[in-house]
Coordinates of C-alpha atoms in Angstrom, one line a residue:
M1 CA -33.3 42.6 -8.3
S2 CA -34.6 41.7 -4.9
W3 CA -36.6 38.8 -3.6
G4 CA -38.3 41.2 -1.2
T5 CA -39.9 43.3 -4.0
E6 CA -40.2 40.7 -6.7
L7 CA -41.2 37.7 -4.6
W8 CA -43.1 39.5 -1.8
D9 CA -46.0 37.0 -2.1
Q10 CA -43.9 33.7 -2.6
F11 CA -43.0 33.0 1.0
D12 CA -43.9 29.3 0.7
N13 CA -42.0 28.8 -2.6
L14 CA -38.9 30.5 -1.2
E15 CA -39.1 28.1 1.8
K16 CA -39.2 25.1 -0.6
H17 CA -36.4 26.5 -2.8
T18 CA -34.0 27.1 0.1
Q19 CA -34.6 23.6 1.4
W20 CA -33.8 22.3 -2.0
G21 CA -30.6 24.2 -2.1
I22 CA -29.5 22.7 1.2
D23 CA -30.4 19.2 -0.2
V24 CA -28.1 19.9 -3.2
L25 CA -25.3 20.9 -0.9
E26 CA -25.7 17.7 1.2
K27 CA -25.7 15.7 -2.0
Y28 CA -22.4 17.3 -3.1
I29 CA -20.9 16.5 0.3
K30 CA -22.0 12.9 -0.1
F31 CA -20.4 12.8 -3.6
V32 CA -17.1 14.1 -2.3
K33 CA -17.2 11.7 0.6
E34 CA -17.6 8.7 -1.7
R35 CA -14.8 10.1 -3.9
T36 CA -12.5 10.1 -0.9
E37 CA -13.5 6.5 -0.1
I38 CA -12.7 5.5 -3.7
E39 CA -9.3 7.2 -3.5
L40 CA -8.5 5.4 -0.2
S41 CA -9.5 2.1 -1.6
Y42 CA -7.5 2.7 -4.8
A43 CA -4.5 3.7 -2.8
K44 CA -4.8 0.6 -0.6
Q45 CA -5.1 -1.7 -3.6
L46 CA -2.1 -0.1 -5.2
R47 CA 0.0 -0.5 -2.0
N48 CA -1.1 -4.2 -1.7
L49 CA -0.2 -4.7 -5.4
S50 CA 3.2 -3.2 -4.8
K51 CA 3.7 -5.2 -1.7
K52 CA 2.6 -8.5 -3.4
Y53 CA 5.3 -8.2 -6.0
Q54 CA 8.1 -7.0 -3.7
P55 CA 10.9 -9.5 -3.4
K56 CA 10.9 -11.5 -0.2
K57 CA 13.9 -11.1 2.1
N58 CA 16.5 -13.8 2.2
S59 CA 14.9 -15.6 -0.8
K60 CA 16.1 -16.6 -4.2
E61 CA 13.7 -14.0 -5.6
E62 CA 15.8 -11.3 -4.0
E63 CA 18.9 -12.5 -5.7
E64 CA 17.2 -12.1 -9.1
Y65 CA 17.0 -8.3 -8.5
R66 CA 20.6 -7.8 -9.5
Y67 CA 19.6 -7.6 -13.2
T68 CA 18.8 -4.1 -14.6
S69 CA 15.3 -5.2 -15.8
T70 CA 14.3 -6.6 -12.4
R71 CA 15.8 -3.5 -10.7
A72 CA 13.7 -1.3 -12.9
F73 CA 10.6 -3.4 -12.0
L74 CA 11.5 -2.9 -8.3
A75 CA 11.8 0.8 -8.9
T76 CA 8.4 0.7 -10.6
L77 CA 6.9 -1.0 -7.5
N78 CA 8.4 1.6 -5.2
E79 CA 7.1 4.5 -7.4
M80 CA 3.7 2.9 -7.4
N81 CA 3.8 2.9 -3.6
D82 CA 4.5 6.7 -3.7
Y83 CA 1.8 7.0 -6.4
A84 CA -0.6 5.4 -4.0
G85 CA 0.5 7.8 -1.3
Q86 CA -0.6 10.8 -3.5
H87 CA -4.1 9.3 -3.8
E88 CA -4.2 9.1 0.0
V89 CA -3.2 12.8 0.1
I90 CA -6.1 13.6 -2.3
S91 CA -8.5 11.7 0.0
E92 CA -7.2 13.5 3.1
N93 CA -7.3 17.0 1.5
M94 CA -10.8 16.5 0.2
T95 CA -12.0 15.3 3.6
S96 CA -10.5 18.2 5.4
L97 CA -11.1 21.0 2.9
I98 CA -14.4 20.0 1.4
T99 CA -16.3 17.4 3.3
G100 CA -15.5 18.8 6.8
E101 CA -16.0 22.4 5.9
L102 CA -19.2 22.0 4.0
S103 CA -20.7 19.8 6.7
R104 CA -20.1 22.6 9.2
Y105 CA -21.4 25.2 6.8
V106 CA -24.6 23.1 6.2
Q107 CA -25.4 23.1 9.9
E108 CA -24.9 26.9 10.1
L109 CA -27.0 27.4 7.0
K110 CA -29.9 25.4 8.4
Q111 CA -29.8 27.5 11.6
E112 CA -29.8 30.7 9.6
R113 CA -32.6 29.6 7.3
K114 CA -34.7 28.6 10.3
S115 CA -34.2 32.0 11.9
H116 CA -35.1 33.9 8.8
F117 CA -38.2 32.0 8.1
H118 CA -39.2 32.2 11.7
D119 CA -39.1 36.0 11.4
G120 CA -41.1 35.8 8.2
R121 CA -43.8 33.7 9.8
K122 CA -43.9 36.0 12.8
A123 CA -44.5 39.0 10.5
Q124 CA -47.2 37.2 8.7
Q125 CA -48.9 36.3 11.9
H126 CA -48.8 39.9 13.0
I127 CA -50.4 41.2 9.8
E128 CA -53.0 38.5 10.0
T129 CA -53.8 39.6 13.6
C130 CA -54.2 43.2 12.5
W131 CA -56.4 42.1 9.7
K132 CA -58.6 40.2 12.1
Q133 CA -58.8 43.2 14.4
L134 CA -59.9 45.3 11.4
E135 CA -62.5 42.8 10.4
A136 CA -63.9 42.7 14.0
S137 CA -64.1 46.5 14.2
K138 CA -65.8 46.6 10.8
R139 CA -68.4 44.0 11.8
R140 CA -69.0 45.8 15.1
F141 CA -69.5 49.1 13.2
E142 CA -71.8 47.4 10.8
R143 CA -73.8 45.8 13.6
D144 CA -74.2 49.1 15.5
C145 CA -75.3 50.9 12.4
K146 CA -78.0 48.4 11.8
E147 CA -79.1 48.6 15.4
A148 CA -79.3 52.4 15.1
D149 CA -81.4 52.1 12.0
R150 CA -83.8 49.8 13.7
A151 CA -84.0 52.0 16.8
Q152 CA -84.7 55.0 14.6
Q153 CA -87.5 53.2 12.7
Y154 CA -89.0 52.0 16.0
F155 CA -89.0 55.6 17.4
E156 CA -90.6 57.0 14.2
K157 CA -93.3 54.3 14.4
M158 CA -94.0 55.0 18.0
D159 CA -94.1 58.7 17.4
A160 CA -96.6 58.3 14.6
D161 CA -98.9 56.0 16.6
I162 CA -101.5 58.1 18.5
N163 CA -102.3 55.3 20.8
V164 CA -98.8 55.2 22.2
T165 CA -98.1 57.1 25.4
K166 CA -95.7 60.0 25.5
A167 CA -93.5 58.1 27.9
D168 CA -93.1 55.2 25.4
V169 CA -92.3 57.6 22.7
E170 CA -89.7 59.3 24.8
K171 CA -88.2 56.0 25.7
A172 CA -88.0 55.0 22.0
R173 CA -86.4 58.3 21.2
Q174 CA -83.7 57.9 23.8
Q175 CA -83.0 54.3 22.7
A176 CA -82.6 55.5 19.1
Q177 CA -80.2 58.2 20.2
L178 CA -78.2 55.7 22.2
R179 CA -77.9 53.4 19.2
H180 CA -76.8 56.3 17.0
Q181 CA -74.1 57.2 19.5
M182 CA -72.9 53.6 19.6
A183 CA -72.7 53.5 15.8
E184 CA -70.7 56.7 15.8
D185 CA -68.2 55.2 18.3
S186 CA -67.9 52.0 16.3
K187 CA -67.3 54.1 13.2
A188 CA -64.5 56.0 14.9
E189 CA -63.0 52.8 16.1
Y190 CA -63.3 51.2 12.7
S191 CA -61.6 54.1 11.1
S192 CA -58.8 54.1 13.6
T193 CA -58.3 50.3 13.2
L194 CA -58.3 50.7 9.4
Q195 CA -55.6 53.4 9.5
K196 CA -53.5 51.3 11.8
F197 CA -53.9 48.1 9.6
N198 CA -53.0 50.0 6.5
S199 CA -49.9 51.3 8.2
E200 CA -49.0 47.8 9.4
Q201 CA -49.7 46.3 6.0
H202 CA -47.5 48.9 4.3
D203 CA -44.6 48.2 6.7
H204 CA -45.1 44.5 6.3
Y205 CA -45.0 44.4 2.5
Y206 CA -42.5 47.2 2.0
T207 CA -40.2 46.9 5.0
H208 CA -40.3 43.7 7.1
I209 CA -40.9 41.1 4.4
P210 CA -38.4 42.7 1.9
N211 CA -35.7 42.7 4.7
I212 CA -36.4 39.1 5.6
F213 CA -36.4 38.0 2.0
Q214 CA -33.3 40.0 1.3
K215 CA -31.5 38.0 4.1
I216 CA -32.8 34.8 2.7
Q217 CA -31.6 35.8 -0.8
E218 CA -28.1 36.6 0.6
M219 CA -28.1 33.3 2.4
E220 CA -28.9 31.4 -0.8
E221 CA -26.3 33.3 -2.8
R222 CA -23.7 32.5 -0.2
R223 CA -24.6 28.8 -0.5
I224 CA -24.2 29.0 -4.3
V225 CA -20.9 30.7 -4.0
R226 CA -19.7 28.2 -1.4
I227 CA -20.6 25.2 -3.5
G228 CA -18.7 26.8 -6.4
E229 CA -15.6 27.3 -4.3
S230 CA -15.8 23.7 -3.1
M231 CA -15.9 22.5 -6.7
K232 CA -12.8 24.6 -7.4
T233 CA -11.1 23.1 -4.4
F234 CA -12.1 19.7 -5.6
A235 CA -10.2 20.3 -8.8
E236 CA -7.3 22.0 -7.1
V237 CA -6.7 19.1 -4.7
D238 CA -6.1 16.9 -7.8
R239 CA -4.0 19.5 -9.5
Q240 CA -1.7 19.9 -6.5
V241 CA -0.5 16.2 -6.6
I242 CA -0.1 16.1 -10.4
P243 CA 3.5 17.3 -10.2
I244 CA 4.4 14.6 -7.7
I245 CA 2.6 12.0 -9.7
G246 CA 4.4 13.2 -12.7
K247 CA 7.7 12.7 -10.9
C248 CA 6.7 9.2 -10.0
L249 CA 5.9 8.5 -13.7
D250 CA 9.2 10.2 -14.7
E251 CA 11.1 7.9 -12.3
I252 CA 9.4 4.9 -13.8
T253 CA 10.4 6.0 -17.2
K254 CA 13.9 6.6 -16.0
A255 CA 14.1 3.1 -14.5
A256 CA 12.9 1.7 -17.8
E257 CA 15.5 3.6 -19.7
S258 CA 18.2 2.3 -17.3
I259 CA 17.7 -1.3 -18.4
D260 CA 20.9 -2.5 -20.0
H261 CA 20.5 -5.8 -22.0
K262 CA 24.2 -6.2 -22.4
N263 CA 24.8 -5.9 -18.7
D264 CA 22.1 -8.4 -17.9
S265 CA 23.6 -10.8 -20.4
Q266 CA 27.0 -10.4 -18.7
L267 CA 25.3 -11.1 -15.3
V268 CA 23.9 -14.3 -16.7
I269 CA 27.4 -15.4 -17.7
E270 CA 28.7 -14.6 -14.2
A271 CA 25.8 -16.4 -12.6
F272 CA 26.0 -19.7 -14.5
K273 CA 29.5 -19.9 -15.9
S274 CA 30.9 -23.3 -14.9
G275 CA 34.5 -22.8 -15.8
F276 CA 34.7 -26.1 -17.8
E277 CA 36.4 -26.2 -21.1
P278 CA 34.4 -27.6 -24.1
P279 CA 35.2 -31.2 -25.0
G280 CA 37.7 -31.9 -27.7
D281 CA 37.4 -34.1 -30.7
V282 CA 36.6 -37.8 -30.2
D283 CA 39.3 -40.1 -31.4
F284 CA 38.5 -42.6 -34.1
E285 CA 38.4 -46.2 -33.0
D286 CA 39.3 -48.8 -35.6
F287 CA 37.3 -52.0 -35.2
T288 CA 38.2 -53.4 -38.7
Q289 CA 41.1 -55.5 -37.4
P290 CA 40.3 -59.2 -37.3
M291 CA 41.1 -59.6 -33.6
K292 CA 39.0 -60.3 -30.6
R293 CA 37.1 -57.1 -29.8
T294 CA 37.9 -55.8 -26.3
V295 CA 36.6 -52.9 -24.4
S296 CA 38.6 -49.8 -25.2
E297 CA 39.4 -47.5 -22.3
S298 CA 39.1 -44.6 -24.7
S299 CA 35.4 -45.4 -25.4
L300 CA 32.7 -43.9 -23.3
S301 CA 30.5 -46.9 -23.6
N302 CA 30.3 -50.4 -25.0
S303 CA 29.0 -51.0 -28.4
R304 CA 25.3 -51.6 -28.7
G305 CA 25.7 -55.2 -29.7
D306 CA 27.7 -56.1 -26.6
G307 CA 25.2 -56.2 -23.8
K308 CA 26.9 -58.9 -21.7
S309 CA 29.2 -56.8 -19.6
E310 CA 27.9 -55.5 -16.3
P311 CA 27.5 -51.7 -16.2
K312 CA 29.3 -50.2 -13.3
F313 CA 26.6 -47.6 -12.7
G314 CA 23.6 -49.7 -13.4
G315 CA 20.9 -49.1 -16.0
K316 CA 21.0 -48.9 -19.8
S317 CA 23.4 -46.9 -21.8
K318 CA 22.7 -44.5 -24.6
G319 CA 26.3 -43.6 -25.3
K320 CA 26.0 -39.9 -24.8
L321 CA 29.4 -38.1 -24.9
W322 CA 28.8 -34.8 -23.3
P323 CA 27.1 -34.5 -19.9
F324 CA 23.9 -32.6 -20.7
I325 CA 22.0 -35.6 -19.2
K326 CA 19.9 -34.8 -16.1
K327 CA 19.7 -38.0 -14.1
N328 CA 23.1 -39.7 -14.1
K329 CA 25.4 -37.2 -12.3
P330 CA 28.4 -39.1 -10.9
P331 CA 28.1 -40.1 -7.2
P332 CA 30.2 -38.2 -4.7
P333 CA 33.6 -39.5 -3.5
P334 CA 33.6 -40.3 0.3
P335 CA 34.4 -36.8 1.6
A336 CA 31.8 -34.0 1.3
S337 CA 34.5 -31.4 0.6
A338 CA 37.3 -31.0 -1.9
S339 CA 38.9 -34.4 -2.1
P340 CA 41.7 -35.6 -4.4
S341 CA 39.2 -36.4 -7.0
A342 CA 37.6 -33.0 -6.9
V343 CA 40.5 -31.3 -8.7
P344 CA 39.7 -31.1 -12.4
N345 CA 43.3 -31.0 -13.5
G346 CA 44.9 -33.4 -11.1
P347 CA 47.1 -36.2 -12.3
Q348 CA 45.3 -39.3 -13.5
S349 CA 45.8 -43.0 -12.9
P350 CA 48.7 -44.5 -14.9
K351 CA 46.3 -46.7 -16.9
Q352 CA 44.3 -43.7 -17.9
Q353 CA 47.1 -41.9 -19.6
K354 CA 46.8 -43.8 -22.8
E355 CA 43.5 -42.4 -24.1
P356 CA 42.9 -38.7 -24.0
L357 CA 39.1 -39.1 -24.4
S358 CA 38.9 -41.3 -21.3
H359 CA 41.2 -38.8 -19.6
R360 CA 38.8 -35.9 -20.4
F361 CA 35.8 -37.9 -19.3
N362 CA 37.3 -38.8 -16.0
E363 CA 38.2 -35.2 -15.4
F364 CA 34.7 -34.1 -16.1
M365 CA 33.2 -36.9 -13.9
T366 CA 35.4 -36.0 -11.0
S367 CA 34.7 -32.3 -11.2
K368 CA 30.9 -32.5 -11.5
P369 CA 28.7 -31.8 -8.5
K370 CA 29.0 -34.4 -5.8
I371 CA 25.4 -35.2 -4.9
H372 CA 24.8 -37.6 -2.0
C373 CA 21.8 -39.2 -3.6
F374 CA 19.1 -38.2 -6.0
R375 CA 16.5 -38.9 -3.4
S376 CA 18.1 -36.7 -0.8
L377 CA 18.6 -33.9 -3.4
K378 CA 14.9 -34.1 -4.3
R379 CA 14.0 -33.6 -0.7
G380 CA 16.3 -30.6 -0.4
G381 CA 19.3 -32.2 1.4
A382 CA 22.1 -29.8 2.4
G383 CA 25.1 -29.5 0.0
P384 CA 28.7 -30.1 1.0
E385 CA 30.4 -27.5 3.1
D386 CA 33.0 -26.6 0.5
F387 CA 30.5 -26.2 -2.3
S388 CA 32.3 -28.9 -4.3
N389 CA 29.0 -29.8 -5.8
L390 CA 29.2 -26.6 -7.9
P391 CA 31.2 -25.9 -11.0
P392 CA 34.5 -24.1 -10.4
E393 CA 33.4 -20.6 -11.2
Q394 CA 30.2 -20.9 -9.1
R395 CA 32.2 -22.6 -6.3
R396 CA 34.7 -19.7 -6.3
K397 CA 31.9 -17.2 -5.9
K398 CA 30.2 -19.1 -3.1
L399 CA 33.5 -19.6 -1.2
Q400 CA 34.3 -15.9 -1.5
Q401 CA 30.8 -15.0 -0.3
K402 CA 31.3 -17.4 2.7
V403 CA 34.7 -15.9 3.5
D404 CA 33.1 -12.4 3.5
E405 CA 30.3 -13.5 5.8
L406 CA 32.7 -15.1 8.2
N407 CA 34.9 -12.0 8.2
K408 CA 31.8 -9.9 9.0
D409 CA 30.9 -12.3 11.9
I410 CA 34.5 -12.0 13.2
Q411 CA 34.3 -8.2 13.1
K412 CA 31.0 -8.3 15.0
E413 CA 32.5 -10.6 17.7
M414 CA 35.6 -8.4 17.9
D415 CA 33.4 -5.3 18.4
Q416 CA 31.5 -7.0 21.2
R417 CA 34.8 -8.1 22.8
D418 CA 36.2 -4.5 22.6
A419 CA 33.0 -3.1 24.1
L420 CA 33.1 -5.7 27.0
T421 CA 36.8 -4.9 27.5
K422 CA 36.1 -1.2 27.9
M423 CA 33.2 -2.1 30.2
K424 CA 35.6 -4.3 32.3
D425 CA 38.1 -1.4 32.5
V426 CA 35.4 0.9 33.7
Y427 CA 34.3 -1.6 36.4
I428 CA 38.0 -2.0 37.5
K429 CA 38.4 1.7 37.8
N430 CA 34.9 2.2 39.4
P431 CA 34.0 -1.0 41.3
Q432 CA 30.7 0.6 42.5
M433 CA 29.4 0.5 38.9
G434 CA 29.7 -3.3 38.6
D435 CA 31.8 -6.5 39.1
A436 CA 34.6 -6.8 36.6
A437 CA 34.7 -10.5 36.9
S438 CA 31.1 -10.8 35.7
V439 CA 32.2 -10.2 32.1
D440 CA 35.1 -12.6 32.1
Q441 CA 33.0 -15.6 31.1
R442 CA 31.5 -13.7 28.2
L443 CA 34.9 -12.4 27.1
A444 CA 36.2 -16.0 27.1
E445 CA 33.2 -17.1 25.0
L446 CA 33.8 -14.4 22.5
G447 CA 37.5 -15.3 22.3
Q448 CA 36.5 -18.9 21.6
N449 CA 34.0 -17.8 19.0
I450 CA 36.5 -15.6 17.2
E451 CA 39.1 -18.4 17.2
K452 CA 36.5 -20.8 15.7
L453 CA 35.5 -18.3 13.1
R454 CA 39.1 -17.7 12.2
L455 CA 39.7 -21.4 11.7
E456 CA 36.6 -21.5 9.5
V457 CA 38.0 -18.6 7.5
Q458 CA 41.3 -20.3 7.1
K459 CA 39.5 -23.5 5.9
F460 CA 37.4 -21.6 3.3
E461 CA 40.3 -19.5 2.2
G462 CA 42.3 -22.7 1.6
W463 CA 39.5 -24.0 -0.6
L464 CA 39.2 -20.7 -2.3
A465 CA 42.9 -20.6 -3.0
E466 CA 42.8 -24.1 -4.4
V467 CA 40.0 -23.1 -6.7
E468 CA 41.8 -20.0 -7.9
G469 CA 45.0 -21.9 -8.4
R470 CA 47.1 -20.3 -5.7
L471 CA 47.8 -23.6 -4.0
P472 CA 49.3 -26.7 -5.7
V473 CA 46.8 -29.3 -6.8
R474 CA 46.7 -32.3 -4.6
T475 CA 48.3 -35.5 -5.9
E476 CA 46.2 -38.6 -6.6
Q477 CA 46.0 -41.0 -3.7
A478 CA 46.8 -44.6 -3.8
R479 CA 43.2 -45.6 -3.6
R480 CA 42.5 -43.6 -6.7
Q481 CA 45.3 -45.2 -8.6
S482 CA 44.2 -48.7 -7.5
G483 CA 40.7 -48.1 -8.8
L484 CA 39.0 -48.0 -5.4
Y485 CA 37.5 -44.6 -6.3
E486 CA 35.5 -46.3 -9.1
A487 CA 34.4 -49.1 -6.8
Q488 CA 33.2 -46.6 -4.2
N489 CA 31.3 -44.7 -6.8
T490 CA 29.6 -47.8 -7.9
S491 CA 28.6 -48.7 -4.3
A492 CA 27.3 -45.1 -3.8
V493 CA 25.1 -45.3 -6.9
N494 CA 23.8 -48.8 -5.9
S495 CA 23.0 -47.5 -2.4
C496 CA 21.0 -44.6 -4.0
A497 CA 19.1 -47.1 -6.2
Q498 CA 18.3 -49.2 -3.2
D499 CA 17.2 -46.1 -1.3
R500 CA 14.8 -45.3 -4.2
E501 CA 13.4 -48.8 -4.3
S502 CA 12.7 -48.8 -0.5
S503 CA 11.3 -45.2 -0.4
P504 CA 8.0 -45.4 1.4
D505 CA 6.7 -42.2 0.0
G506 CA 7.8 -42.7 -3.6
S507 CA 9.4 -39.3 -3.7
Y508 CA 11.8 -40.3 -6.4
T509 CA 10.8 -41.8 -9.7
E510 CA 13.0 -42.4 -12.7
E511 CA 11.8 -42.9 -16.3
Q512 CA 14.5 -44.9 -17.9
S513 CA 12.8 -44.8 -21.2
Q514 CA 13.2 -41.1 -21.4
E515 CA 16.3 -40.3 -19.4
T516 CA 19.8 -41.2 -20.6
E517 CA 22.1 -43.1 -18.2
M518 CA 25.8 -43.6 -18.2
K519 CA 27.3 -47.0 -18.5
V520 CA 31.0 -47.4 -17.7
P521 CA 32.7 -50.5 -19.1
A522 CA 33.9 -53.2 -16.8
T523 CA 37.5 -53.7 -17.4
E524 CA 40.2 -56.0 -16.0
F525 CA 41.6 -52.9 -14.3
D526 CA 38.5 -52.6 -12.2
D527 CA 38.4 -56.3 -11.4
E528 CA 41.9 -56.2 -10.0
F529 CA 40.8 -54.2 -6.9
D530 CA 37.3 -55.7 -6.2
D531 CA 38.7 -57.4 -3.1
E532 CA 41.2 -54.7 -2.0
E533 CA 42.5 -54.8 1.5
P534 CA 41.4 -52.0 3.9
L535 CA 43.9 -49.1 4.2
P536 CA 46.3 -49.5 7.1
T537 CA 46.3 -47.1 10.0
I538 CA 49.0 -44.4 10.1
G539 CA 48.3 -43.1 13.6
T540 CA 45.6 -42.2 16.1
C541 CA 43.5 -39.1 16.8
K542 CA 41.4 -37.6 19.5
A543 CA 38.1 -35.8 18.7
L544 CA 38.3 -32.2 20.0
Y545 CA 34.7 -31.4 19.2
T546 CA 31.5 -33.4 18.4
F547 CA 31.0 -33.7 14.6
E548 CA 27.7 -34.9 13.0
G549 CA 28.6 -36.5 9.8
Q550 CA 25.5 -36.0 7.6
N551 CA 27.1 -36.1 4.1
E552 CA 28.1 -39.2 2.2
G553 CA 31.6 -40.3 3.1
T554 CA 31.7 -38.6 6.5
I555 CA 31.6 -40.2 9.9
S556 CA 30.1 -38.9 13.2
V557 CA 32.4 -38.5 16.2
A558 CA 31.9 -37.5 19.8
E559 CA 34.1 -35.1 21.7
G560 CA 37.0 -36.9 23.4
E561 CA 36.6 -40.1 21.3
M562 CA 39.9 -41.9 20.2
L563 CA 40.0 -43.2 16.6
Y564 CA 42.5 -44.5 14.0
V565 CA 43.9 -42.3 11.2
I566 CA 44.1 -44.1 7.9
E567 CA 44.7 -41.0 5.6
E568 CA 46.1 -37.7 6.7
D569 CA 44.9 -34.2 5.5
K570 CA 46.2 -33.4 2.0
G571 CA 45.3 -29.7 2.1
D572 CA 41.5 -29.9 1.7
G573 CA 40.7 -29.7 5.4
W574 CA 39.6 -33.4 5.8
T575 CA 41.2 -36.4 7.5
R576 CA 40.1 -40.0 6.9
I577 CA 39.7 -42.0 10.1
R578 CA 38.4 -45.4 11.2
R579 CA 36.4 -46.4 14.2
N580 CA 36.4 -50.2 13.5
E581 CA 36.6 -52.4 10.4
D582 CA 33.1 -51.5 9.4
E583 CA 33.0 -47.7 10.2
E584 CA 35.3 -45.3 8.5
G585 CA 35.0 -41.9 6.9
Y586 CA 36.2 -38.3 6.8
V587 CA 36.1 -35.6 9.5
P588 CA 37.3 -32.0 9.4
T589 CA 40.9 -31.8 10.4
S590 CA 40.2 -28.9 12.7
Y591 CA 37.9 -31.2 14.8
V592 CA 40.6 -33.8 15.7
E593 CA 44.1 -33.9 17.1
V594 CA 46.2 -36.3 15.1
Y595 CA 49.1 -38.4 16.4
L596 CA 51.0 -39.9 13.5
D597 CA 53.2 -43.0 14.0
K598 CA 56.0 -44.1 11.7
N599 CA 55.4 -47.8 12.6
A600 CA 51.8 -47.5 11.5
K601 CA 51.2 -51.2 10.9
D602 CA 52.7 -52.3 14.2
V603 CA 50.6 -49.7 16.0
Y604 CA 47.5 -50.8 14.2
K605 CA 48.1 -54.5 15.2
S606 CA 48.7 -53.5 18.8
L607 CA 45.6 -51.4 18.9
Q608 CA 43.6 -54.3 17.5
K609 CA 44.9 -56.6 20.3
I610 CA 44.0 -53.9 22.9
S611 CA 40.6 -53.4 21.4

């Protein structure tokens, strides 16, 4: 089976067929190229999808990934990223092994095809030239034969005519002989040309054309084999990444199987456990006695019929017993850290020992988060430094986390100090390398930073120890026993209400028809301390550092400022000071140097005279 023998007369059709084969090859190259683009686009979309759902660093979303279900989801995202990488590998391999190789092969194929068909056209032109020569020789032989016949007929006519001279007859005879000779020469030339043409034609159809067509056939067969190999490579490229893709899918399955619902449930307990005890039974209050009904301190709210008493916290009362209400969280006590009222189990006021329900309620109210104001909370105001706005369990975790962070910072500062100390030793031993005094300032700064951080650690460890019960609980202060704490709470809530009413942007709205509010009964105990005298000074203090008091109950001080001490630190890290009769509040104890005086009242009067 050879194109040279079977298709010896189909030169034009072979030329069209081979061109069609090249077009098919180019179409396949275009198909593979578009496939690689699809793979790249798919991989890019998968990567973007994985990136879109990755947790953002230093965000609340990142904290949620401690649960097994969310960790499994994160593992799925990472595996999808690797899955996308395998599709990129498919695209790269198809581009290099198929598209690139076939594109170069197509160029070579076009050049080879052009060369073969150029040789075929050249052979055809040669045989056509030989044919034309044969035709010309044939026509010349035919013409000479006709001329010889006419010359012979003319001679015979002249020879038969008696009126023609002998010279004319001789001339006609010579002309006829000449024409016969020319005809014989043309015959010989025609015969020679015919033999030559037949030889050339035989070589053309049995040697030259078969060889050329055989080369074209081999070229076409190589093209067919090459496109088949490319198709196998196309499948093999996909097959090579299947094991890796299978591993990605196996990892996703493994991550899904690692989800532990019990563990997640325990994490929820650890994340939101408040540490509070459930409320006990409510005592029965007997109102059947025929006596003037008074407000019972063991009752959480006045009876619905008695609407004349002024509520201490403002607003209406629904008489809810357990604090699952959202709006009326108790206002904070003056300091923004752990104050005497922040201890859930501290001793209560003497008048509150009668009724256990009121006792429990006060315990709860004093241990609830201390929020400066609803409006500031809504705007994202910063919480207190000691996390006293959190339930005990959550507060303990936050304090422990803060202690760990401070210890890490101390370690970093100490590492820097050690490195600078070694550098200074090198400078001392080799003065040409640098000035040893140049690092003294930095060493001093590092020492100060380490000292400040250690003070911070001690402060937070004290709060942590208090929460964990390793330190004795603070005793109630005189102002708590006298009822000043309740009066300050009332003023704090009223200031929040005024702040809401005067808010220009209306960022806080309160629906009293839907939200439950607490109402604390006004008692004679509260009225006794409405006009309480300010606390006397017990000494003076000097501000060592500038403190910006941003939380409720704190006061801002400037470095070097002299102020009066009206309540010393009780173990919570805060000291109560006064600038004048209208400005007083709490500052961190580590920020001031305190000078206590036994004769506090006399000192206070003398300082008043001096001021």
